[in-house]
GROMACS .gro file of C-alpha atoms in nm:
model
  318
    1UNK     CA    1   0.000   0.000   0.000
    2UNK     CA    2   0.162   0.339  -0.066
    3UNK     CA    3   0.164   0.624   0.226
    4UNK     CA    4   0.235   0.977   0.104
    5UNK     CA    5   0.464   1.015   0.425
    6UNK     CA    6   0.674   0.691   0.373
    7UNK     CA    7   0.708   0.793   0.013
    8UNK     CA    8   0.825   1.134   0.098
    9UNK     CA    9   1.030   0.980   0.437
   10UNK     CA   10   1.204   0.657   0.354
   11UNK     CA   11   1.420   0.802   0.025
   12UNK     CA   12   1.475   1.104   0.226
   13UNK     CA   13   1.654   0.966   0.561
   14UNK     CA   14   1.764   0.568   0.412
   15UNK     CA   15   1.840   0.649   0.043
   16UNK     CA   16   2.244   0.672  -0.067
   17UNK     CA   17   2.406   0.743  -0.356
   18UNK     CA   18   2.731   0.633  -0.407
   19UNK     CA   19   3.002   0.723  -0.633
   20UNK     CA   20   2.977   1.081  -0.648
   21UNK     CA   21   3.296   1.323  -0.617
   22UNK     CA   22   3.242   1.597  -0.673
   23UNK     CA   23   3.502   1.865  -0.750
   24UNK     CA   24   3.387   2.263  -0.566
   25UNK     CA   25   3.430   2.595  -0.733
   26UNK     CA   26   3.334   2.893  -0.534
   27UNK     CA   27   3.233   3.179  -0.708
   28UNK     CA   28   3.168   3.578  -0.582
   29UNK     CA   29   2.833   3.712  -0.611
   30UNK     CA   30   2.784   4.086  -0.720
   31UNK     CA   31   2.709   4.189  -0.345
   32UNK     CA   32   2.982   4.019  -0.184
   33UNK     CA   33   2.930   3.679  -0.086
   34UNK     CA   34   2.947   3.348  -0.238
   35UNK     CA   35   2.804   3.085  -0.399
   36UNK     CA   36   2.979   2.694  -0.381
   37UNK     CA   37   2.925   2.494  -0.707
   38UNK     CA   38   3.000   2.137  -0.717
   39UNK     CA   39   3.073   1.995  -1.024
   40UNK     CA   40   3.066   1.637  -1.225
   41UNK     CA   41   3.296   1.725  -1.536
   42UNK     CA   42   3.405   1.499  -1.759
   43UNK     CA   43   3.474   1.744  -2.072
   44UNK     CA   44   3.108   1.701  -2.252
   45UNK     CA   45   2.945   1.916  -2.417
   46UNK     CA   46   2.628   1.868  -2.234
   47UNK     CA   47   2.535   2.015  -1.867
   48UNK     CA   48   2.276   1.943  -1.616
   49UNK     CA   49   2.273   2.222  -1.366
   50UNK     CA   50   2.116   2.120  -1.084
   51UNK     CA   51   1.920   2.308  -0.790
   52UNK     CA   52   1.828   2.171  -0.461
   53UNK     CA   53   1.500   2.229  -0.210
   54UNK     CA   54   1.495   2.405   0.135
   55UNK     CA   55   1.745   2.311   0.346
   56UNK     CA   56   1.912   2.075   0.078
   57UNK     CA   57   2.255   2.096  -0.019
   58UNK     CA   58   2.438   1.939  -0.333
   59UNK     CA   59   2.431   1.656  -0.058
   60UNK     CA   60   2.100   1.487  -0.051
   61UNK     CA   61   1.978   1.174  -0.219
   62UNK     CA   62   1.782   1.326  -0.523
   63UNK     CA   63   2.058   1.599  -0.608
   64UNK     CA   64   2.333   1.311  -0.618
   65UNK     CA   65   2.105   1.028  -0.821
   66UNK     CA   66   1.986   1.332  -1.062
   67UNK     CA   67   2.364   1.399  -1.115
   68UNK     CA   68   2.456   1.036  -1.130
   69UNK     CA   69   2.185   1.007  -1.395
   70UNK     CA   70   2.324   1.233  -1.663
   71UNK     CA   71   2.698   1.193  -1.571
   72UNK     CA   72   2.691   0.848  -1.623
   73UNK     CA   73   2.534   0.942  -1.971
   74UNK     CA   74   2.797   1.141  -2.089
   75UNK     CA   75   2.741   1.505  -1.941
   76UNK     CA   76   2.862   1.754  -1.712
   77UNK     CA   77   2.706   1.864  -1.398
   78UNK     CA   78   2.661   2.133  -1.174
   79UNK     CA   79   2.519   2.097  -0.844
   80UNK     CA   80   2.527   2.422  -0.697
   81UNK     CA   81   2.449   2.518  -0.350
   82UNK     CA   82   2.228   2.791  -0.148
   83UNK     CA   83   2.372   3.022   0.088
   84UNK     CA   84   2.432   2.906   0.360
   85UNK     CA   85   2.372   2.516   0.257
   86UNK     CA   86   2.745   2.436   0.118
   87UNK     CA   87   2.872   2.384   0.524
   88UNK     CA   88   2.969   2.717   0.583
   89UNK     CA   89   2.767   3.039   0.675
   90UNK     CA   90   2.765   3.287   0.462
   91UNK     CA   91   2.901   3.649   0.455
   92UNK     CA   92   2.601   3.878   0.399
   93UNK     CA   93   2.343   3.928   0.628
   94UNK     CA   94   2.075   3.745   0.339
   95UNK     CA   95   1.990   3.362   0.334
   96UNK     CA   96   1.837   3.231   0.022
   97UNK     CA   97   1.425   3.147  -0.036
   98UNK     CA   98   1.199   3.065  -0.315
   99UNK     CA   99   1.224   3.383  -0.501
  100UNK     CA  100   1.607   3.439  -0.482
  101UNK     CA  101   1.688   3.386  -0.853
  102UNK     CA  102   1.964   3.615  -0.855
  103UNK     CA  103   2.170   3.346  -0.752
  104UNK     CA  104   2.063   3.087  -0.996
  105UNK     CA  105   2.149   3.370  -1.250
  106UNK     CA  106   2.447   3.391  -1.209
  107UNK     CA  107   2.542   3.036  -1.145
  108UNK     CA  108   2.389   3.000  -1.461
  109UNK     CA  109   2.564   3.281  -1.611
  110UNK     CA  110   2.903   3.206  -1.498
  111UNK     CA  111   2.858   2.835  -1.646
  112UNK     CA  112   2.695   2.885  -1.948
  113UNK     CA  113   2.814   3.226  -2.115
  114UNK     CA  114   3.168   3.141  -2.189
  115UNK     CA  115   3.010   2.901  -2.465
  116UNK     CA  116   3.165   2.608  -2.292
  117UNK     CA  117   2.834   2.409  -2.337
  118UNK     CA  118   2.624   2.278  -2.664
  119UNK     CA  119   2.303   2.204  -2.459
  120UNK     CA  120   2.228   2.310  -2.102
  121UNK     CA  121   1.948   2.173  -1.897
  122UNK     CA  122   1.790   2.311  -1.562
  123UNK     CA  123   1.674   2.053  -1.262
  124UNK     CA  124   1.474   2.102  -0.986
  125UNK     CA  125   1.312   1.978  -0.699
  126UNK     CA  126   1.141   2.133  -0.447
  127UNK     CA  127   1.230   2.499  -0.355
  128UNK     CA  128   1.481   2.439  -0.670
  129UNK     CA  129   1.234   2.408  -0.888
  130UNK     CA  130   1.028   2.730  -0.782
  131UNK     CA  131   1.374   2.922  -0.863
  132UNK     CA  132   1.391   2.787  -1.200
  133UNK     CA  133   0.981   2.874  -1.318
  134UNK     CA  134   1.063   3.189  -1.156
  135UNK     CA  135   1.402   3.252  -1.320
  136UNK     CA  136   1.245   3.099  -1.654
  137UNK     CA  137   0.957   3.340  -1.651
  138UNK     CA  138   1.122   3.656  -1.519
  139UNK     CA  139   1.408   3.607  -1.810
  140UNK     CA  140   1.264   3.649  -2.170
  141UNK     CA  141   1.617   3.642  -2.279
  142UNK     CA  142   1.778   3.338  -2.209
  143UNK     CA  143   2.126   3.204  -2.262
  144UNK     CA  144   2.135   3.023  -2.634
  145UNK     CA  145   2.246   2.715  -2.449
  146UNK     CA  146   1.975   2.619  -2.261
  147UNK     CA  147   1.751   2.336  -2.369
  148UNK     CA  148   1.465   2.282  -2.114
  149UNK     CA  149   1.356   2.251  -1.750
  150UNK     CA  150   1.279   1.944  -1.554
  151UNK     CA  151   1.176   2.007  -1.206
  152UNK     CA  152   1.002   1.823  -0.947
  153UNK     CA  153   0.721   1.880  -0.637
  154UNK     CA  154   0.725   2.221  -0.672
  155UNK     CA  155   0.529   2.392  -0.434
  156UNK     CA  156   0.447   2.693  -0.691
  157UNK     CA  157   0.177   2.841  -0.460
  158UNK     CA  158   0.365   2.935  -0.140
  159UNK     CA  159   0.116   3.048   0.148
  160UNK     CA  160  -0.076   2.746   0.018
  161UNK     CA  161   0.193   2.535   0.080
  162UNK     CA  162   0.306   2.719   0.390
  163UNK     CA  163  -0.055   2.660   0.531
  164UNK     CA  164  -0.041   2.282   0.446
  165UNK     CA  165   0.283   2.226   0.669
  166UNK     CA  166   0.009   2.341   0.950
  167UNK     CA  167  -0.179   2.030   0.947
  168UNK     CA  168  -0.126   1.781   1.245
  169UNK     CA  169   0.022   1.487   0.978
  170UNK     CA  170   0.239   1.760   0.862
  171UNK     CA  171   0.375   1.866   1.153
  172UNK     CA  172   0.703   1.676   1.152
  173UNK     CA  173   0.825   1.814   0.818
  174UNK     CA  174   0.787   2.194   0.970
  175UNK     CA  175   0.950   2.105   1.276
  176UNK     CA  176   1.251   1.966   1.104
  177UNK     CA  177   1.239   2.233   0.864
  178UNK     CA  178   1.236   2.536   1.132
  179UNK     CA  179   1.520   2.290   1.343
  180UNK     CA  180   1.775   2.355   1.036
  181UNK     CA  181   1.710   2.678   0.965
  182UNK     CA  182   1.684   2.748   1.367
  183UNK     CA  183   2.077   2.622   1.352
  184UNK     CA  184   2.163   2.891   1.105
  185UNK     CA  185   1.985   3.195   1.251
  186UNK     CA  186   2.183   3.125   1.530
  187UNK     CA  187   2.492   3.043   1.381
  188UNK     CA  188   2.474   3.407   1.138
  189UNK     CA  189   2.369   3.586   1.457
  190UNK     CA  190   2.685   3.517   1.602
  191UNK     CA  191   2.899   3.654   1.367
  192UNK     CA  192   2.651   3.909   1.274
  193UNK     CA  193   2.501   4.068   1.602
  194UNK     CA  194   2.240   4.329   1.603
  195UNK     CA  195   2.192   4.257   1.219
  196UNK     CA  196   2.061   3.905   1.245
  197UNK     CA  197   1.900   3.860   1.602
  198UNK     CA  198   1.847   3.509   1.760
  199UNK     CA  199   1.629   3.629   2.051
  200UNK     CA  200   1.321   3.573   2.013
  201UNK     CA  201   1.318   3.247   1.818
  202UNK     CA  202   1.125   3.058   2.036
  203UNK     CA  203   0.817   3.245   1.952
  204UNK     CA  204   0.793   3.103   1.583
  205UNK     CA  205   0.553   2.850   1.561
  206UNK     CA  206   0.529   2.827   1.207
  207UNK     CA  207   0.653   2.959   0.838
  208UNK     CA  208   0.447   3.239   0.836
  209UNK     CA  209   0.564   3.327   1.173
  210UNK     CA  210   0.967   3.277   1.040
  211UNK     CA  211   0.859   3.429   0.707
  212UNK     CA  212   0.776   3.768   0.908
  213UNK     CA  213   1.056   3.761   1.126
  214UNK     CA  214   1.319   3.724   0.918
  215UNK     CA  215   1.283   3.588   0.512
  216UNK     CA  216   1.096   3.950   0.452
  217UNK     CA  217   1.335   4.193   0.640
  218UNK     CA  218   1.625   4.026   0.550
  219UNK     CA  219   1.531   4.031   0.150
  220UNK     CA  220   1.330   4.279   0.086
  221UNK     CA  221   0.978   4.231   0.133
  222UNK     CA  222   0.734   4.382   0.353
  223UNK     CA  223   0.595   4.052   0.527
  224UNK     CA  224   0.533   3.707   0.459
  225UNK     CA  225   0.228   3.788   0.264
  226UNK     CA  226   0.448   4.000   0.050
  227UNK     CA  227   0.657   3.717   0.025
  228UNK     CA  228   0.474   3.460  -0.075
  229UNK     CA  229   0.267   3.678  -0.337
  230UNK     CA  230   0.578   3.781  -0.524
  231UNK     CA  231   0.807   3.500  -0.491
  232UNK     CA  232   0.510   3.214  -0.547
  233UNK     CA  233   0.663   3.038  -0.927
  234UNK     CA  234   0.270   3.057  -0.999
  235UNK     CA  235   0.313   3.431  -1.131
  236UNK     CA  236   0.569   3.321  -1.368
  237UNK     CA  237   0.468   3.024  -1.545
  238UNK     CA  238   0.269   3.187  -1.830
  239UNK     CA  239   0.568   3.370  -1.904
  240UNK     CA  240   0.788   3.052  -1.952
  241UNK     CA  241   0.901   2.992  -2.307
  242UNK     CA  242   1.141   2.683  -2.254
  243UNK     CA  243   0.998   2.334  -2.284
  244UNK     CA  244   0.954   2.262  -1.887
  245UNK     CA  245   0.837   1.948  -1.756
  246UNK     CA  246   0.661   2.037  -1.392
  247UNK     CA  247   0.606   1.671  -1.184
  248UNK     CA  248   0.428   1.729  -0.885
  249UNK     CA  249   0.278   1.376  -0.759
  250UNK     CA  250  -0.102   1.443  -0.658
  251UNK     CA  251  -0.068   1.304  -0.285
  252UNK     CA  252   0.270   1.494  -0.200
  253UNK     CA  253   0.227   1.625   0.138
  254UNK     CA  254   0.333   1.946   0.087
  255UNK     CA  255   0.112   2.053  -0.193
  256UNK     CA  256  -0.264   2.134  -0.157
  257UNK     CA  257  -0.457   2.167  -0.505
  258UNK     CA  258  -0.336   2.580  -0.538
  259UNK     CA  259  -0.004   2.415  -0.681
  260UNK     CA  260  -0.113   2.238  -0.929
  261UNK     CA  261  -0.094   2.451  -1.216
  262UNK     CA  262  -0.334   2.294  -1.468
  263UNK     CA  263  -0.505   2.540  -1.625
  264UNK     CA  264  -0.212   2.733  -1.683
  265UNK     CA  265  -0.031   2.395  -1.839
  266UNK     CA  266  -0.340   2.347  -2.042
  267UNK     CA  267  -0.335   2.633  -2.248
  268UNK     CA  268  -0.010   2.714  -2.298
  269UNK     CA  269   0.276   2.533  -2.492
  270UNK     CA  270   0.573   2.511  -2.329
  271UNK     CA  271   0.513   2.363  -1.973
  272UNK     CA  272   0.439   2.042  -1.975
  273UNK     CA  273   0.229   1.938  -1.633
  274UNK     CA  274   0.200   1.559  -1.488
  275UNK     CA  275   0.056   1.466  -1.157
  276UNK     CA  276   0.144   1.103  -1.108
  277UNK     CA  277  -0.094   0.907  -0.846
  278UNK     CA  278   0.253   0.870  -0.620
  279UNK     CA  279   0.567   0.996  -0.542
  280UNK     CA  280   0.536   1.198  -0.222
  281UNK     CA  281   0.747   1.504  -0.188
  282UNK     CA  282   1.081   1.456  -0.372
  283UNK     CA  283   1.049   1.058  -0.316
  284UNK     CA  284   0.949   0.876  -0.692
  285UNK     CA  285   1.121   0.538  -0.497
  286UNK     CA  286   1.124   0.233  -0.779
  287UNK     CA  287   1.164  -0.073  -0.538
  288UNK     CA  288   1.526  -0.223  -0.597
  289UNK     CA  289   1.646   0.006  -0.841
  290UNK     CA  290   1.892   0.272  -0.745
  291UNK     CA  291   1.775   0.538  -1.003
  292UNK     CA  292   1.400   0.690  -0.891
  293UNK     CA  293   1.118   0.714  -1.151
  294UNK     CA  294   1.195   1.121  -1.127
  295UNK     CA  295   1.521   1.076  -1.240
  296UNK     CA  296   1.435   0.876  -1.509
  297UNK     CA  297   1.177   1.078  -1.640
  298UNK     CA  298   1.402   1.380  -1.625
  299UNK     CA  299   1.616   1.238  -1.862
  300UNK     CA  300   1.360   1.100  -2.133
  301UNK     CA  301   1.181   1.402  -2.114
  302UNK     CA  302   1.545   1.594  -2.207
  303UNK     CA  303   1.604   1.308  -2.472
  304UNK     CA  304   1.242   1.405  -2.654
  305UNK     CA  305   1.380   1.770  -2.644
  306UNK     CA  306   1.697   1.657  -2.794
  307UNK     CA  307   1.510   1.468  -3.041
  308UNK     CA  308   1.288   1.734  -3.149
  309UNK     CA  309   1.558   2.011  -3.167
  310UNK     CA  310   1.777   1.742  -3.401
  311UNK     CA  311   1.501   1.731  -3.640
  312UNK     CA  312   1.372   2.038  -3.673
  313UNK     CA  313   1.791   2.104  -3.732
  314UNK     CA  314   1.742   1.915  -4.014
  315UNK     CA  315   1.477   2.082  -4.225
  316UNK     CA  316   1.599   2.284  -4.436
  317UNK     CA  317   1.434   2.611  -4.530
  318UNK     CA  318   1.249   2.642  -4.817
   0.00000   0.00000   0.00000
């Protein structure tokens, strides 16, 4: 029988990946801090950058089987990280959230513009997928190299999703959640008092509550509502002209029905929207193989891009 919680649960604390090395560049961002990018390079022409989901790191189980997927096929791949989610606090005062696309710029930017790459494709799960709608539809003018988007329970309506994380089943999830970032607000408060303050933690109860406090001050926006309005992926997806496969499994626990795009997929013809029966949040387990059903759908879905981009190559004009 399949449980929404074991799905999303078992990959998440048993799951390993092994054979992964990666090899860490650290780049400057344009207001002073840093970004760590671990790479898979092999000298292909092909990359798979690769974003991670709140509190992730280039770490976890589905970043490391997504890269293992298209490494072992022949590409490159970057596995970058969010501030503060590489092992080592960052400099600025800022963290990262759903709407920080800035930084997926210019990891994207600083791998893709020297023309070092034929074909470029963006993955996602999670909180790294709502980057990539966002930075797909904010961006009309995208880098020549990039292919399409494959990204995974995305929760693209974010005070819907915030609210679900309320529920009693749900509860475990938040407090985990609000544990790891807990660690950090008190770590950056350390090295950053009277900026950052720790005091006071105790009193959040909930997102919204750690949304108010400190993602809107710290990033510019005037409280969680404000937040979640402007940084929800739902704003941008009409705007999206890249073939983008969105996968968000119908009984993933962190998704009520406001993220489930589908009348927004239905008329438009570059995001392509499936809602498998199963899956869970970021799980897509096939029992006794070590590649999930996410991962392999990420890459046939990028090999029917490739296909269609080779023929139409091949007509010539009349």
């Amino acid at each position: 029988m399949f449980s929404k919680h074991l799905e999303t649960i078992i990959p998440s604390v048993f799951r390993k990946i092994h054979g992964i090395q990666y090899h860490r560049e650290r780049i400057d961002t344009e207001d002073g801090d840093f970004l760590d990018l671990d790479w898979l390079k092999g000298g292909n022409s092909q990359l798979a950058i690769i974003s991670h989901g709140l509190e992730g790191s280039s770490e976890r189980h589905y970043v490391k089987g997504m890269a293992k997927t298209y490494h072992q096929n022949g590409w490159d791949v970057l596995a970058w990280n969010c501030r503060t989610c590489s092992g080592e606090i960052n400099r600025t005062a800022r963290f990262y959230h759903h709407g920080a696309t800035d930084d997926l710029k210019a990891v994207i930017d600083h791998a893709v513009l020297p023309d070092n790459y034929q074909n470029v494709v963006l993955v996602g799960c999670s909180m790294g997928g709502s980057l990539i709608l966002k930075y797909l539809g904010e961006n009309q003018v995208l880098p020549k190299a990039l292919l399409c988007a494959t990204v995974f329970s995305v929760p693209c309506n974010l005070k819907s999703s915030a609210m679900a994380l309320e529920k009693a089943e749900n509860r475990f999830y938040k407090r985990r959640f609000l544990k790891k970032l807990e660690k950090k607000v008190k770590a950056k408060a350390e090295i950053m008092p009277g900026v950052v303050k720790y005091d006071g933690f105790d009193d959040i109860k909930n997102f919204t509550d750690f949304d108010n406090k400190y993602t809107a001050p710290l990033h510019g926006f005037l409280d969680a509502e404000d937040f979640y309005k402007n940084a929800s992926a739902e704003n941008y997806l009409s705007k999206i002209n890249l073939p983008t496969l969105l996968v968000n499994a119908k009984n993933d626990p962190f998704l009520p029905a406001a993220c489930y795009p589908v009348e927004i997929a239905r008329n438009h013809d570059s995001i392509y929207l499936e809602m498998p029966e199963h899956g869970g949040h970021v799980g897509f387990s096939l029992r006794g193989e070590e590649f999930n059903w996410a991962e392999k759908r990420s890459w046939s879905f990028v090999n029917e891009i490739l296909s269609k981009s080779r023929s139409n190559d091949n007509i010539e004009p009349a």
